């Protein structure tokens, strides 16, 4: 059932629906013709109308009427004189119904284009075309049947492997696991082999019939049969590896969740405050959680100064003077003069940061997005945080529509993927290193160095007050 449910051909093979298999074969053959000419603008088929008619009026009834699904493997052995006689009789009916032009001029019809022209050059006699269809279908059928049997064998071995683990939950000691890692192709120890043979004897007959000779070959050319002790050992190891990977991923996921939650508690405050920050597209804790994670930490959070960051408002005097020509975006939001409606990242560099700002003050206000301002992602999207690289001013008027601005920004973390429209938040942090901020390469070099060296001289603040199994929804 699992095999048939995952593959249409397998399902038809199981139910024995030869008519539908013939239709699927024709459909698959026509699709294979598209792949040869992917640049065609107009959808075309591999077979001309005449060939499809030959298939429907000759090939289909020949296979259904003379052989049936029980002896399908014998179709290819049908003598040509049988085919010729079948064509002779049925072409009379086809001609009488005026469904096909026996001169094959339809193959050169201008509406069919290049595909039909190529088909007409390879037509041969009607008997030749029918014979080729029969051979092709027999080959296709046998390959689909081989795939179905291989999928059945793989599925049964996976089920046996699962039952083996349930019956022997402690079979993989640390010593055995280490041996498997050191030599994946080695056979199992005799004690394990004995248990494998035991579960085959006890469980395999219940699951499905054993394979009979001649055995099929799998997609890699290896003998494939059920039950197979060697193949079962492979899936037992594979299932164990998947379990270990799943447990490792879960531990990492829980660790990241705790890291983020603790950093938000410390830097964004209690729930009510955090909820207000989120509605204002603000937040600072996620950035430090992400940077601490990139520095190899899941049990503690580094301080902003460990990465060369300052809190907004602690900038140098020259920066403060520059901001006097408008209201810094942080202050405008805090004082209720403006708000961020949209903050999104789109790659890095030119126009990477997209902001939509709205005035909430009684009159117009000039808002300044300062050079060195940092925008973080809201959660564990593993994308690049953005650093504003040039000061931008925007005049906001409550009587006008919200203003959309696109700001140049550097990526801060080289190892993560580019933003692609994800929502971001304005942080309380800023970066003031004029020599570093001038080029993207220097920004990467700075922060990659901080991630590498963080913790060498100072340990992160340990996570406290967050449950050990905490995981975000």
Coordinates of C-alpha atoms in Angstrom, one line a residue:
X1 CA 0.0 0.0 0.0
X2 CA 2.8 2.4 0.8
X3 CA 4.5 1.7 -2.5
X4 CA 1.4 2.0 -4.6
X5 CA 0.3 5.2 -2.8
X6 CA 3.5 6.9 -3.7
X7 CA 3.6 6.1 -7.4
X8 CA 0.9 6.0 -9.9
X9 CA 2.4 3.3 -12.1
X10 CA 3.0 1.1 -9.0
X11 CA -0.6 1.5 -8.0
X12 CA -1.8 0.4 -11.5
X13 CA 0.6 -2.5 -11.4
X14 CA -0.9 -3.6 -8.1
X15 CA -4.5 -3.3 -9.3
X16 CA -3.7 -4.9 -12.7
X17 CA -5.3 -2.0 -14.7
X18 CA -3.5 -2.6 -18.0
X19 CA -5.7 -0.1 -19.8
X20 CA -4.7 2.8 -17.5
X21 CA -1.0 1.6 -17.7
X22 CA -1.2 2.0 -21.5
X23 CA -2.5 5.5 -21.1
X24 CA 0.2 6.3 -18.6
X25 CA 2.9 4.9 -21.0
X26 CA 1.7 7.2 -23.8
X27 CA 1.6 10.2 -21.5
X28 CA 5.1 9.5 -20.2
X29 CA 6.4 9.0 -23.7
X30 CA 5.0 12.3 -24.8
X31 CA 6.5 14.1 -21.8
X32 CA 9.9 12.6 -22.6
X33 CA 9.7 14.4 -26.0
X34 CA 9.4 17.8 -24.3
X35 CA 12.7 17.5 -22.5
X36 CA 14.6 17.3 -25.7
X37 CA 13.4 20.8 -26.8
X38 CA 13.0 22.9 -23.6
X39 CA 13.2 26.2 -25.5
X40 CA 10.0 25.6 -27.5
X41 CA 7.4 28.3 -26.8
X42 CA 4.4 26.2 -27.8
X43 CA 3.6 22.9 -26.2
X44 CA 4.2 20.0 -28.6
X45 CA 4.0 16.3 -28.3
X46 CA 6.5 13.6 -29.4
X47 CA 4.0 11.7 -31.5
X48 CA 1.9 12.9 -34.4
X49 CA -1.8 12.5 -34.5
X50 CA -1.4 9.5 -36.8
X51 CA 0.9 7.8 -34.3
X52 CA -1.5 8.4 -31.4
X53 CA -4.3 7.0 -33.5
X54 CA -2.2 3.9 -34.3
X55 CA -1.6 3.5 -30.6
X56 CA -5.2 3.8 -29.7
X57 CA -6.7 1.8 -32.5
X58 CA -4.0 -0.9 -33.0
X59 CA -1.6 -1.2 -30.1
X60 CA -4.1 -0.9 -27.3
X61 CA -6.6 -3.5 -28.5
X62 CA -3.7 -5.8 -29.6
X63 CA -2.2 -5.8 -26.1
X64 CA -5.5 -5.9 -24.2
X65 CA -7.2 -8.5 -26.5
X66 CA -4.4 -10.9 -27.2
X67 CA -2.2 -11.0 -24.2
X68 CA -3.6 -9.3 -21.1
X69 CA -1.7 -8.4 -18.0
X70 CA -0.9 -12.0 -17.1
X71 CA 1.4 -12.6 -20.1
X72 CA 2.6 -9.1 -20.8
X73 CA 6.3 -10.2 -20.8
X74 CA 5.5 -12.3 -23.9
X75 CA 4.3 -9.4 -26.0
X76 CA 7.8 -8.6 -27.3
X77 CA 8.0 -12.2 -28.6
X78 CA 4.9 -11.8 -30.8
X79 CA 5.8 -12.9 -34.3
X80 CA 5.7 -10.1 -36.9
X81 CA 3.1 -12.1 -39.0
X82 CA 0.6 -11.9 -36.1
X83 CA 1.1 -8.1 -36.0
X84 CA 0.8 -7.8 -39.8
X85 CA -2.5 -9.8 -39.7
X86 CA -3.8 -7.7 -36.8
X87 CA -3.0 -4.5 -38.7
X88 CA -4.5 -5.7 -41.9
X89 CA -7.8 -6.5 -40.3
X90 CA -8.0 -3.4 -38.1
X91 CA -6.8 -0.9 -40.8
X92 CA -10.0 -1.8 -42.8
X93 CA -12.1 -0.6 -39.8
X94 CA -9.9 2.5 -39.4
X95 CA -10.2 3.4 -43.0
X96 CA -13.9 2.8 -43.0
X97 CA -14.3 5.2 -40.1
X98 CA -12.2 7.7 -42.0
X99 CA -10.1 8.4 -38.8
X100 CA -6.7 8.2 -40.4
X101 CA -5.2 9.3 -43.7
X102 CA -3.3 6.2 -45.0
X103 CA -1.0 8.3 -47.0
X104 CA 0.4 9.8 -43.7
X105 CA 0.0 13.3 -45.0
X106 CA -1.1 14.4 -41.5
X107 CA 2.4 13.8 -40.3
X108 CA 3.5 16.8 -42.5
X109 CA 0.6 19.0 -41.5
X110 CA 1.9 22.6 -40.9
X111 CA 0.0 22.8 -37.5
X112 CA 2.2 20.0 -36.1
X113 CA 5.5 21.8 -36.7
X114 CA 8.9 20.2 -36.4
X115 CA 7.8 17.4 -34.1
X116 CA 5.5 15.9 -36.7
X117 CA 8.0 16.4 -39.4
X118 CA 10.5 14.4 -37.4
X119 CA 7.9 11.8 -36.7
X120 CA 7.0 11.4 -40.5
X121 CA 10.7 10.8 -41.3
X122 CA 10.7 7.8 -38.9
X123 CA 7.3 6.4 -39.6
X124 CA 8.0 3.3 -41.7
X125 CA 5.0 1.1 -42.3
X126 CA 2.0 1.0 -40.0
X127 CA 3.2 -2.5 -39.0
X128 CA 6.7 -1.1 -38.1
X129 CA 5.2 1.7 -36.0
X130 CA 2.9 -0.7 -34.1
X131 CA 5.7 -3.2 -33.5
X132 CA 7.9 -0.4 -32.1
X133 CA 5.1 0.7 -29.8
X134 CA 4.6 -2.9 -28.5
X135 CA 8.3 -3.3 -27.9
X136 CA 8.6 0.1 -26.2
X137 CA 5.6 -0.6 -24.0
X138 CA 7.0 -4.0 -23.0
X139 CA 10.3 -2.4 -22.0
X140 CA 8.6 0.4 -20.1
X141 CA 6.2 -2.0 -18.3
X142 CA 9.1 -4.3 -17.2
X143 CA 11.0 -1.3 -15.9
X144 CA 8.0 0.0 -13.9
X145 CA 7.5 -3.4 -12.5
X146 CA 11.1 -3.6 -11.5
X147 CA 10.9 -0.2 -9.8
X148 CA 7.7 -1.3 -8.0
X149 CA 9.4 -4.5 -6.7
X150 CA 12.5 -2.6 -5.6
X151 CA 10.3 0.0 -3.7
X152 CA 8.4 -2.9 -2.1
X153 CA 11.6 -4.6 -1.0
X154 CA 13.0 -1.3 0.4
X155 CA 9.8 -0.5 2.3
X156 CA 9.7 -4.0 3.8
X157 CA 13.3 -3.8 5.0
X158 CA 12.6 -0.3 6.5
X159 CA 9.6 -1.7 8.4
X160 CA 11.8 -4.6 9.6
X161 CA 14.5 -2.2 10.7
X162 CA 12.0 -0.2 12.7
X163 CA 10.7 -3.4 14.4
X164 CA 14.3 -4.4 15.1
X165 CA 14.9 -1.1 17.0
X166 CA 11.7 -1.4 19.0
X167 CA 12.6 -5.0 20.0
X168 CA 16.3 -4.1 20.7
X169 CA 16.3 -0.5 22.0
X170 CA 19.7 -0.8 23.6
X171 CA 21.5 -2.7 20.9
X172 CA 23.5 0.3 19.7
X173 CA 26.0 0.7 22.5
X174 CA 28.5 3.5 22.3
X175 CA 31.1 1.0 21.3
X176 CA 29.0 -0.4 18.5
X177 CA 28.0 3.1 17.3
X178 CA 31.7 4.0 17.2
X179 CA 32.5 0.9 15.2
X180 CA 29.8 1.7 12.7
X181 CA 31.1 5.3 12.3
X182 CA 34.7 4.1 11.9
X183 CA 33.8 1.4 9.3
X184 CA 30.3 1.9 7.8
X185 CA 30.6 -1.1 5.4
X186 CA 31.7 -3.6 8.0
X187 CA 29.2 -6.5 8.7
X188 CA 27.5 -6.5 12.1
X189 CA 29.0 -8.3 15.1
X190 CA 27.8 -11.9 15.4
X191 CA 25.6 -11.1 18.4
X192 CA 23.8 -8.5 16.3
X193 CA 23.6 -10.8 13.2
X194 CA 21.9 -13.4 15.4
X195 CA 19.2 -10.9 16.4
X196 CA 18.8 -9.8 12.7
X197 CA 18.3 -13.4 11.6
X198 CA 15.8 -13.9 14.5
X199 CA 13.6 -10.9 13.5
X200 CA 13.7 -12.0 9.8
X201 CA 12.5 -15.5 10.8
X202 CA 9.8 -14.1 13.1
X203 CA 8.6 -11.0 11.2
X204 CA 9.4 -11.2 7.5
X205 CA 6.8 -13.8 6.6
X206 CA 4.1 -11.7 8.1
X207 CA 5.1 -8.6 6.2
X208 CA 5.1 -9.9 2.7
X209 CA 6.1 -12.8 0.3
X210 CA 9.8 -13.5 -0.1
X211 CA 11.5 -12.7 -3.4
X212 CA 11.8 -15.5 -5.9
X213 CA 14.5 -16.1 -8.5
X214 CA 15.5 -14.5 -10.8
X215 CA 16.0 -11.6 -8.4
X216 CA 15.8 -8.1 -9.7
X217 CA 18.7 -5.5 -9.6
X218 CA 18.2 -2.3 -7.8
X219 CA 18.9 1.2 -9.4
X220 CA 22.6 0.7 -8.5
X221 CA 22.8 -2.7 -10.2
X222 CA 23.0 -4.7 -7.0
X223 CA 20.8 -7.8 -6.4
X224 CA 17.7 -6.8 -4.6
X225 CA 15.5 -9.4 -2.7
X226 CA 13.5 -9.8 0.4
X227 CA 14.5 -10.6 3.0
X228 CA 18.2 -9.8 2.8
X229 CA 20.3 -9.8 6.0
X230 CA 22.9 -7.4 4.6
X231 CA 20.3 -5.0 3.3
X232 CA 18.4 -5.1 6.6
X233 CA 21.6 -4.2 8.5
X234 CA 22.0 -1.2 6.2
X235 CA 18.6 0.1 7.0
X236 CA 19.0 -0.6 10.7
X237 CA 22.2 1.6 10.7
X238 CA 20.4 4.2 8.6
X239 CA 17.4 4.4 10.9
X240 CA 19.8 4.8 13.9
X241 CA 21.7 7.6 12.1
X242 CA 18.4 9.3 11.4
X243 CA 17.4 9.0 15.1
X244 CA 20.7 10.5 16.2
X245 CA 20.4 13.3 13.7
X246 CA 16.9 14.0 14.8
X247 CA 17.9 14.1 18.4
X248 CA 20.9 16.4 17.6
X249 CA 18.7 18.7 15.6
X250 CA 16.1 18.8 18.4
X251 CA 18.8 19.7 21.0
X252 CA 20.1 22.4 18.7
X253 CA 16.6 23.7 18.1
X254 CA 15.8 23.8 21.9
X255 CA 19.2 25.4 22.5
X256 CA 18.5 28.2 20.0
X257 CA 15.0 28.7 21.4
X258 CA 16.4 29.1 24.9
X259 CA 19.2 31.4 23.7
X260 CA 16.7 33.7 21.9
X261 CA 14.2 33.7 24.8
X262 CA 16.9 34.6 27.4
X263 CA 18.4 37.3 25.2
X264 CA 15.0 38.8 24.7
X265 CA 14.3 38.7 28.4
X266 CA 17.6 40.5 29.1
X267 CA 17.6 43.1 26.3
X268 CA 13.9 43.6 25.4
X269 CA 12.3 43.4 28.9
X270 CA 9.2 41.7 30.2
X271 CA 6.4 40.4 28.0
X272 CA 4.3 43.6 28.0
X273 CA 7.3 45.7 26.9
X274 CA 8.4 43.1 24.4
X275 CA 4.9 43.1 22.9
X276 CA 5.0 46.9 22.5
X277 CA 8.5 46.7 20.9
X278 CA 7.3 44.1 18.4
X279 CA 4.3 46.1 17.3
X280 CA 6.7 49.0 16.7
X281 CA 9.1 46.8 14.7
X282 CA 11.7 47.0 17.4
X283 CA 13.8 44.5 19.2
X284 CA 17.5 43.9 20.2
X285 CA 17.7 40.5 21.8
X286 CA 17.5 38.4 18.7
X287 CA 20.7 39.9 17.2
X288 CA 22.8 39.0 20.2
X289 CA 21.3 35.5 20.4
X290 CA 22.1 35.1 16.7
X291 CA 25.7 36.4 17.1
X292 CA 26.3 34.3 20.2
X293 CA 25.1 31.2 18.2
X294 CA 27.5 32.1 15.3
X295 CA 30.2 32.3 18.0
X296 CA 29.5 28.7 18.9
X297 CA 27.3 29.3 22.0
X298 CA 24.0 27.6 22.9
X299 CA 24.3 28.0 26.7
X300 CA 25.0 31.7 27.1
X301 CA 24.7 35.2 25.5
X302 CA 27.6 37.5 24.8
X303 CA 27.5 41.2 25.4
X304 CA 27.1 43.7 22.6
X305 CA 30.6 45.0 23.3
X306 CA 32.0 41.6 22.5
X307 CA 31.1 42.2 18.9
X308 CA 32.1 45.9 18.8
X309 CA 28.5 47.2 19.2
X310 CA 27.3 50.2 21.2
X311 CA 23.9 51.2 22.4
X312 CA 22.2 53.9 20.4
X313 CA 22.8 57.2 22.2
X314 CA 26.3 56.3 23.2
X315 CA 27.8 57.4 19.8
X316 CA 30.7 59.7 19.4
X317 CA 30.1 63.5 19.5
X318 CA 30.5 63.8 15.7
X319 CA 27.7 61.3 15.2
X320 CA 25.4 63.2 17.6
X321 CA 26.1 66.5 15.8
X322 CA 25.2 64.9 12.5
X323 CA 21.9 63.6 13.9
X324 CA 20.9 67.1 15.1
X325 CA 19.7 67.9 11.6
X326 CA 16.7 65.7 12.3
X327 CA 15.1 63.4 14.8
X328 CA 16.8 60.0 15.0
X329 CA 14.5 57.2 14.1
X330 CA 14.9 55.6 17.5
X331 CA 13.9 58.8 19.3
X332 CA 11.0 59.5 16.8
X333 CA 9.5 56.1 17.6
X334 CA 10.0 56.5 21.3
X335 CA 8.5 60.0 21.4
X336 CA 5.5 59.0 19.3
X337 CA 6.5 61.2 16.3
X338 CA 6.8 58.4 13.8
X339 CA 6.5 54.6 13.4
X340 CA 7.8 51.9 11.2
X341 CA 5.0 50.2 9.2
X342 CA 7.3 47.9 7.2
X343 CA 11.0 46.9 7.6
X344 CA 12.3 44.2 5.2
X345 CA 15.6 42.9 4.0
X346 CA 16.4 42.3 0.3
X347 CA 19.9 41.0 0.0
X348 CA 22.7 43.3 0.9
X349 CA 24.4 46.4 -0.6
X350 CA 22.4 48.9 -2.7
X351 CA 18.8 49.4 -1.5
X352 CA 19.0 46.3 0.6
X353 CA 16.8 47.7 3.5
X354 CA 13.2 48.6 2.7
X355 CA 11.4 50.8 5.2
X356 CA 7.9 52.3 5.2
X357 CA 7.6 55.1 7.7
X358 CA 4.6 57.0 8.9
X359 CA 4.3 60.3 10.8
X360 CA 2.3 60.1 14.0
X361 CA 3.0 63.7 15.1
X362 CA 0.7 66.7 14.6
X363 CA 3.0 68.2 12.1
X364 CA 5.8 67.3 9.6
X365 CA 9.0 65.7 11.1
X366 CA 12.3 64.9 9.5
X367 CA 13.4 61.5 10.6
X368 CA 17.0 60.4 10.4
X369 CA 18.1 56.8 9.9
X370 CA 21.7 57.0 11.0
X371 CA 24.7 55.4 9.5
X372 CA 25.6 52.4 11.7
X373 CA 22.0 51.6 12.7
X374 CA 21.3 47.8 12.8
X375 CA 18.3 45.8 11.8
X376 CA 17.8 42.3 13.0
X377 CA 15.6 39.4 12.0
X378 CA 12.7 38.5 14.2
X379 CA 13.5 34.8 14.7
X380 CA 15.8 32.0 13.6
X381 CA 15.5 32.5 9.9
X382 CA 19.3 32.2 9.6
X383 CA 19.5 35.2 7.3
X384 CA 21.8 38.2 7.2
X385 CA 21.3 41.0 9.7
X386 CA 21.7 44.5 8.1
X387 CA 24.0 47.4 8.9
X388 CA 23.0 50.9 7.5
X389 CA 26.0 52.3 5.7
X390 CA 24.9 55.9 5.0
X391 CA 22.7 58.3 6.9
X392 CA 19.3 58.8 5.3
X393 CA 16.7 61.5 6.1
X394 CA 13.0 61.4 5.3
X395 CA 10.5 64.2 5.7
X396 CA 7.3 62.7 7.1
X397 CA 4.0 64.5 6.9
X398 CA 0.9 63.2 8.7
X399 CA -1.3 64.6 5.9
X400 CA 0.7 62.6 3.3
X401 CA 0.8 58.8 2.6
X402 CA 3.4 56.8 4.5
X403 CA 6.9 57.2 2.9
X404 CA 8.8 54.2 1.5
X405 CA 12.5 54.4 1.4
X406 CA 15.2 52.0 0.2
X407 CA 18.5 52.2 2.1
X408 CA 22.0 50.9 1.3
X409 CA 23.1 48.3 4.0
X410 CA 25.9 45.9 4.5
X411 CA 25.4 42.3 5.6
X412 CA 26.8 41.6 9.1
X413 CA 27.1 37.8 9.1
X414 CA 28.8 36.2 6.1
X415 CA 27.8 32.5 6.8
X416 CA 24.0 33.1 6.5
X417 CA 21.9 33.5 3.4
X418 CA 20.6 36.7 1.9
X419 CA 17.4 38.3 3.1
X420 CA 14.6 37.8 0.6
X421 CA 11.7 40.0 1.9
X422 CA 11.7 38.8 5.5
X423 CA 10.4 41.2 8.2
X424 CA 13.1 42.9 10.3
X425 CA 13.3 45.0 13.4
X426 CA 15.2 48.1 14.4
X427 CA 17.6 47.3 17.2
X428 CA 19.0 49.5 20.0
X429 CA 22.5 48.7 18.8
X430 CA 24.8 50.7 16.5
X431 CA 28.2 50.1 14.9
X432 CA 30.8 52.9 14.8
X433 CA 34.0 51.8 13.1
X434 CA 34.5 54.2 10.2
X435 CA 37.3 52.2 8.6
X436 CA 35.4 48.9 8.8
X437 CA 32.0 50.2 7.7
X438 CA 33.3 51.6 4.4
X439 CA 33.3 48.3 2.5
X440 CA 31.4 45.0 2.8
X441 CA 34.5 42.9 2.9
X442 CA 35.8 44.8 6.0
X443 CA 32.5 44.4 7.8
X444 CA 32.6 40.7 7.1
X445 CA 36.2 40.5 8.3
X446 CA 35.4 42.3 11.5
X447 CA 32.4 40.3 12.6
X448 CA 33.8 36.9 11.4
X449 CA 36.8 37.7 13.6
X450 CA 34.6 38.5 16.5
X451 CA 32.6 35.3 16.1
X452 CA 35.8 33.3 16.0
X453 CA 37.4 34.9 19.0
X454 CA 34.4 35.5 21.2
X455 CA 34.8 33.7 24.5
X456 CA 38.6 33.4 24.4
X457 CA 39.0 36.0 27.1
X458 CA 35.5 36.2 28.4
X459 CA 32.7 33.7 29.0
X460 CA 29.1 34.5 27.9
X461 CA 26.4 35.2 30.4
X462 CA 24.8 31.8 31.2
X463 CA 21.2 31.2 30.4
X464 CA 19.0 31.4 33.6
X465 CA 15.3 31.1 34.2
X466 CA 14.5 29.4 30.9
X467 CA 13.3 25.8 31.1
X468 CA 15.7 23.2 29.8
X469 CA 13.2 21.9 27.3
X470 CA 11.8 25.3 26.2
X471 CA 11.0 25.3 22.5
X472 CA 9.4 28.1 20.5
X473 CA 6.1 27.4 18.9

